[in-house]
Short mmCIF file of C-alpha atoms in Angstrom, two decimals:
data_model
loop_
_atom_site.label_atom_id
_atom_site.label_comp_id
_atom_site.label_asym_id
_atom_site.label_seq_id
_atom_site.Cartn_x
_atom_site.Cartn_y
_atom_site.Cartn_z
CA MET A 1 0.37 0.28 -0.10
CA PRO A 2 1.75 3.46 -0.90
CA GLU A 3 2.57 5.47 2.01
CA SER A 4 -0.07 8.46 3.08
CA LYS A 5 0.45 11.87 3.42
CA PRO A 6 -1.04 13.08 7.01
CA GLN A 7 -1.89 16.41 5.06
CA ILE A 8 -4.55 14.63 2.52
CA GLU A 9 -5.16 12.13 5.21
CA LEU A 10 -6.53 15.23 7.49
CA LEU A 11 -8.75 16.59 4.50
CA VAL A 12 -9.98 13.17 3.66
CA VAL A 13 -10.98 12.20 7.26
CA PHE A 14 -12.55 16.20 7.47
CA PHE A 15 -14.77 15.92 4.23
CA GLY A 16 -15.83 12.19 5.22
CA GLY A 17 -16.96 13.67 8.85
CA MET A 18 -19.15 16.62 7.41
CA ILE A 19 -20.77 13.86 5.32
CA GLY A 20 -21.42 11.47 8.37
CA GLY A 21 -22.35 14.46 10.68
CA ALA A 22 -24.67 15.66 8.08
CA ALA A 23 -26.48 12.13 7.60
CA ARG A 24 -26.82 12.16 11.26
CA TYR A 25 -28.58 15.53 11.70
CA LEU A 26 -30.66 14.35 8.47
CA LEU A 27 -31.76 11.14 10.57
CA SER A 28 -32.80 13.49 13.43
CA LEU A 29 -35.46 14.83 11.30
CA VAL A 30 -37.22 12.08 10.85
CA PRO A 31 -40.72 11.84 12.95
CA LEU A 32 -40.73 9.08 15.66
CA VAL A 33 -36.72 7.59 14.78
CA GLY A 34 -35.23 11.36 14.99
CA THR A 35 -36.29 11.61 18.93
CA TRP A 36 -33.90 10.71 21.23
CA PRO A 37 -32.35 8.00 22.54
CA ALA A 38 -34.15 6.09 19.56
CA MET A 39 -32.12 7.88 17.43
CA THR A 40 -28.61 7.54 18.98
CA VAL A 41 -29.56 3.60 19.43
CA LEU A 42 -30.27 3.40 15.34
CA ILE A 43 -27.57 5.66 14.66
CA ASN A 44 -24.88 3.49 16.50
CA THR A 45 -26.42 0.29 15.94
CA VAL A 46 -26.10 1.46 12.10
CA GLY A 47 -22.67 2.74 12.26
CA THR A 48 -21.00 0.04 14.09
CA GLY A 49 -22.43 -2.19 11.26
CA LEU A 50 -21.17 -0.71 8.75
CA LEU A 51 -17.96 -0.01 10.32
CA ALA A 52 -17.52 -3.78 11.00
CA CYS A 53 -18.48 -4.71 7.29
CA LEU A 54 -15.85 -1.92 6.29
CA ALA A 55 -13.33 -3.35 8.57
CA ALA A 56 -13.86 -7.08 7.34
CA TYR A 57 -13.77 -5.90 3.83
CA MET A 58 -10.56 -3.46 3.91
CA LYS A 59 -8.66 -6.71 6.08
CA GLU A 60 -9.77 -9.27 3.00
CA LYS A 61 -8.78 -6.72 0.30
CA GLN A 62 -4.70 -7.04 -0.86
CA GLU A 63 -5.06 -4.19 -2.38
CA LYS A 64 -6.36 -0.87 -0.87
CA PRO A 65 -7.51 2.15 -2.28
CA ALA A 66 -5.36 4.75 -0.69
CA TYR A 67 -7.21 6.63 1.99
CA LEU A 68 -10.56 4.53 1.84
CA GLN A 69 -10.68 3.56 5.29
CA SER A 70 -9.87 6.74 6.76
CA PHE A 71 -12.78 8.46 4.51
CA LEU A 72 -15.10 5.91 5.28
CA GLY A 73 -14.11 4.51 8.39
CA THR A 74 -12.80 7.45 10.54
CA GLY A 75 -14.34 10.08 8.70
CA ILE A 76 -18.16 9.15 7.54
CA LEU A 77 -18.77 6.49 10.31
CA GLY A 78 -17.06 8.79 12.49
CA GLY A 79 -19.10 11.66 11.88
CA PHE A 80 -22.40 9.46 11.96
CA THR A 81 -21.85 7.52 15.14
CA THR A 82 -21.86 9.14 18.54
CA PHE A 83 -20.51 7.83 21.97
CA GLY A 84 -21.15 11.70 23.28
CA ALA A 85 -24.91 11.71 22.61
CA LEU A 86 -25.40 8.51 24.48
CA MET A 87 -23.41 9.93 27.18
CA VAL A 88 -25.56 13.21 27.62
CA GLU A 89 -29.12 10.99 27.11
CA SER A 90 -27.77 8.95 30.16
CA GLN A 91 -26.83 11.80 32.08
CA GLN A 92 -30.72 13.36 31.17
CA MET A 93 -32.01 9.81 32.46
CA ILE A 94 -30.25 9.81 35.58
CA LYS A 95 -30.92 13.27 36.43
CA ASN A 96 -34.29 12.83 35.73
CA SER A 97 -34.49 9.58 37.81
CA HIS A 98 -35.41 7.61 34.53
CA TYR A 99 -33.04 4.64 35.69
CA LEU A 100 -35.32 1.73 34.17
CA PHE A 101 -35.14 3.73 31.04
CA LEU A 102 -31.36 4.17 31.02
CA VAL A 103 -30.92 0.51 31.88
CA LEU A 104 -32.74 -0.28 28.65
CA LEU A 105 -30.89 2.22 26.40
CA TRP A 106 -27.73 0.68 27.76
CA VAL A 107 -28.64 -3.09 27.40
CA ALA A 108 -30.26 -2.05 23.51
CA SER A 109 -27.03 0.03 22.59
CA LEU A 110 -24.86 -2.86 23.55
CA ALA A 111 -27.01 -5.39 22.33
CA LEU A 112 -27.71 -4.04 18.90
CA ALA A 113 -24.28 -3.09 18.70
CA PHE A 114 -23.01 -6.77 18.97
CA LEU A 115 -25.40 -8.11 16.63
CA ALA A 116 -24.81 -5.08 14.08
CA LEU A 117 -20.68 -5.89 14.51
CA HIS A 118 -21.53 -9.53 14.08
CA PHE A 119 -23.74 -9.33 10.90
CA GLY A 120 -21.38 -6.61 9.81
CA GLU A 121 -18.53 -8.72 9.68
CA LYS A 122 -20.25 -11.35 7.71
CA PHE A 123 -21.36 -8.93 4.80
CA GLY A 124 -18.07 -7.28 4.60
CA ARG A 125 -16.12 -10.77 4.22
CA LYS A 126 -19.05 -11.98 1.80
CA LEU A 127 -18.30 -8.76 -0.38
CA SER A 128 -14.39 -9.31 -0.32
CA TYR A 129 -14.89 -12.66 -1.78
CA PRO A 130 -18.02 -12.69 -3.89
CA GLN A 131 -19.02 -16.30 -4.49
CA ALA A 132 -20.48 -18.26 -8.17
CA LYS A 133 -24.13 -18.70 -8.11
CA GLY A 134 -24.51 -22.18 -6.31
CA ALA A 135 -20.81 -22.37 -5.07
CA ASP A 136 -20.63 -23.87 -1.28
CA HIS A 137 -20.60 -21.35 1.56
CA VAL A 138 -17.19 -20.36 3.16
CA ALA A 139 -16.97 -19.13 6.43
#
């Protein structure tokens, strides 16, 4: 893989982050899903799955396009997902004594993130090695 230049990588991450942040904001405008904490759980679940898919795909590929992982992973998906929002929402629930909702938020966030991680990784591997029709599955 060619050597990366920090200045170009910074720009790639910057522009990816703008795209990811804008996508996150647009999702917040969707009725019902846009209300917190549902939006944060959805965004982090989707982002985790996509990041796992990207990581598995990139790991399997011999030739990696320069800056692709920085643009998609650190940039777009980093700007899209948010641990900070989860913390703020958790703090609000503690202040309002909504402990049951806090536990549900964390359980849902972790369970869905692990599911997304599992299926995203499997999908990323499948993308790396598309199989011919009727071929046996290789795990």
